[in-house]
mmCIF file of C-alpha atoms in Angstrom:
data_model
loop_
_atom_site.group_PDB
_atom_site.id
_atom_site.type_symbol
_atom_site.label_atom_id
_atom_site.label_comp_id
_atom_site.label_asym_id
_atom_site.label_seq_id
_atom_site.Cartn_x
_atom_site.Cartn_y
_atom_site.Cartn_z
ATOM 1 C CA MET A 1 -19.085 -27.217 -32.812
ATOM 2 C CA ARG A 2 -18.811 -26.628 -29.036
ATOM 3 C CA PRO A 3 -21.296 -24.388 -27.262
ATOM 4 C CA PHE A 4 -20.160 -20.810 -26.739
ATOM 5 C CA ALA A 5 -19.746 -21.230 -22.952
ATOM 6 C CA LEU A 6 -17.300 -24.086 -23.424
ATOM 7 C CA ARG A 7 -15.151 -21.952 -25.725
ATOM 8 C CA ILE A 8 -15.162 -18.804 -23.587
ATOM 9 C CA VAL A 9 -14.348 -20.379 -20.191
ATOM 10 C CA PRO A 10 -10.782 -21.411 -21.120
ATOM 11 C CA MET A 11 -10.143 -17.931 -22.549
ATOM 12 C CA LEU A 12 -11.344 -16.277 -19.342
ATOM 13 C CA GLY A 13 -9.009 -18.508 -17.359
ATOM 14 C CA MET A 14 -6.052 -17.449 -19.502
ATOM 15 C CA LEU A 15 -6.941 -13.772 -19.091
ATOM 16 C CA PHE A 16 -7.181 -14.133 -15.319
ATOM 17 C CA ALA A 17 -3.843 -15.969 -15.147
ATOM 18 C CA ALA A 18 -2.210 -13.276 -17.258
ATOM 19 C CA SER A 19 -3.503 -10.484 -15.019
ATOM 20 C CA VAL A 20 -2.151 -12.228 -11.920
ATOM 21 C CA ALA A 21 1.248 -12.681 -13.549
ATOM 22 C CA PHE A 22 1.578 -8.945 -14.172
ATOM 23 C CA ALA A 23 0.723 -7.796 -10.640
ATOM 24 C CA ALA A 24 3.497 -5.687 -9.144
ATOM 25 C CA PRO A 25 5.245 -7.120 -6.089
ATOM 26 C CA PRO A 26 4.629 -5.347 -2.769
ATOM 27 C CA GLN A 27 6.871 -2.346 -2.186
ATOM 28 C CA THR A 28 8.381 -1.187 1.120
ATOM 29 C CA VAL A 29 9.165 2.433 1.955
ATOM 30 C CA THR A 30 10.239 4.314 5.046
ATOM 31 C CA LEU A 31 8.787 7.701 5.875
ATOM 32 C CA ALA A 32 10.234 10.341 8.201
ATOM 33 C CA VAL A 33 7.295 11.429 10.342
ATOM 34 C CA GLU A 34 7.122 14.833 12.041
ATOM 35 C CA ASN A 35 5.241 15.944 15.175
ATOM 36 C CA MET A 36 5.331 12.614 17.039
ATOM 37 C CA THR A 37 5.688 13.756 20.652
ATOM 38 C CA CYS A 38 3.963 11.096 22.756
ATOM 39 C CA GLY A 39 3.192 7.398 22.876
ATOM 40 C CA THR A 40 -0.209 7.856 21.245
ATOM 41 C CA CYS A 41 1.192 9.530 18.125
ATOM 42 C CA PRO A 42 2.544 6.314 16.513
ATOM 43 C CA ILE A 43 -0.861 4.693 16.964
ATOM 44 C CA VAL A 44 -2.553 7.569 15.124
ATOM 45 C CA VAL A 45 0.033 7.417 12.309
ATOM 46 C CA LYS A 46 -0.335 3.640 12.006
ATOM 47 C CA LYS A 47 -4.134 3.844 11.825
ATOM 48 C CA ALA A 48 -3.982 6.627 9.230
ATOM 49 C CA LEU A 49 -1.717 4.531 7.009
ATOM 50 C CA GLU A 50 -3.727 1.335 7.484
ATOM 51 C CA LYS A 51 -6.864 3.110 6.224
ATOM 52 C CA VAL A 52 -5.223 3.672 2.837
ATOM 53 C CA SER A 53 -6.374 1.101 0.299
ATOM 54 C CA GLY A 54 -3.400 -0.945 -0.886
ATOM 55 C CA VAL A 55 -1.412 -0.800 2.375
ATOM 56 C CA SER A 56 -0.742 -4.293 3.707
ATOM 57 C CA ALA A 57 1.461 -3.564 6.744
ATOM 58 C CA THR A 58 2.879 -0.688 8.758
ATOM 59 C CA ALA A 59 5.390 -0.315 11.560
ATOM 60 C CA VAL A 60 5.868 3.026 13.292
ATOM 61 C CA ASP A 61 9.008 3.694 15.341
ATOM 62 C CA PHE A 62 8.482 6.498 17.857
ATOM 63 C CA ASP A 63 12.175 6.765 18.800
ATOM 64 C CA LYS A 64 13.360 7.066 15.196
ATOM 65 C CA LYS A 65 10.285 9.075 14.123
ATOM 66 C CA THR A 66 9.743 6.779 11.130
ATOM 67 C CA ALA A 67 7.026 4.668 9.581
ATOM 68 C CA THR A 68 7.802 1.649 7.421
ATOM 69 C CA VAL A 69 5.003 0.771 5.029
ATOM 70 C CA ILE A 70 4.443 -2.261 2.795
ATOM 71 C CA PHE A 71 1.971 -1.534 0.026
ATOM 72 C CA ASP A 72 0.755 -2.467 -3.442
ATOM 73 C CA PRO A 73 2.188 0.111 -5.871
ATOM 74 C CA ASP A 74 -0.617 -0.686 -8.333
ATOM 75 C CA LYS A 75 -3.161 0.591 -5.794
ATOM 76 C CA VAL A 76 -1.429 3.422 -3.923
ATOM 77 C CA SER A 77 1.435 5.866 -4.412
ATOM 78 C CA THR A 78 3.992 7.106 -1.918
ATOM 79 C CA ALA A 79 2.434 10.565 -2.301
ATOM 80 C CA ARG A 80 -0.850 9.136 -1.004
ATOM 81 C CA LEU A 81 0.953 7.646 2.008
ATOM 82 C CA THR A 82 2.500 10.982 2.963
ATOM 83 C CA GLN A 83 -0.866 12.645 2.386
ATOM 84 C CA ALA A 84 -2.507 10.225 4.831
ATOM 85 C CA THR A 85 -0.052 11.002 7.628
ATOM 86 C CA THR A 86 -0.222 14.739 6.932
ATOM 87 C CA GLU A 87 -4.026 14.700 7.080
ATOM 88 C CA ALA A 88 -3.733 12.964 10.480
ATOM 89 C CA GLY A 89 -1.513 15.822 11.723
ATOM 90 C CA PHE A 90 1.853 14.198 11.128
ATOM 91 C CA PRO A 91 3.586 15.467 7.971
ATOM 92 C CA SER A 92 5.960 12.937 6.475
ATOM 93 C CA LYS A 93 8.402 12.538 3.628
ATOM 94 C CA LEU A 94 9.955 9.589 1.871
ATOM 95 C CA ILE A 95 13.436 8.767 3.213
ATOM 96 C CA ALA A 96 14.088 5.231 2.039
ATOM 97 C CA LYS A 97 12.917 3.050 -0.799
ATOM 98 C CA PRO A 98 14.794 -0.269 -0.950
#
C-alpha cells in the first residue's frame, strides 16, 4: 500500500486542473460615462476601474465618453464596474456587451 501523501497528490492535481478548466473567459464591456468634462476625467475613471478586483484592462475615450473594460466575470459584475465610476463622480451605464 502506498503512503497517503502519494495517493493524495495526484488527486489534488486533478482537482486543480478541473478548476482551471472551468474558469470563465475574460469579458469585455463598454460603459457610457457621464460628467467627463476635462482631460483629467478619463484618468480618474481609469484609476477607479483599475482598483476593482477582477479588472484586467481599461481604456477610456474622452471624446466618445466611454470606458471599455476587460474583466473576469467570476470576480466582478458589471454593476460593480458602474458603481466604481459612480463613486469616483462619474456615473456610468452599460451600453455594449459583445
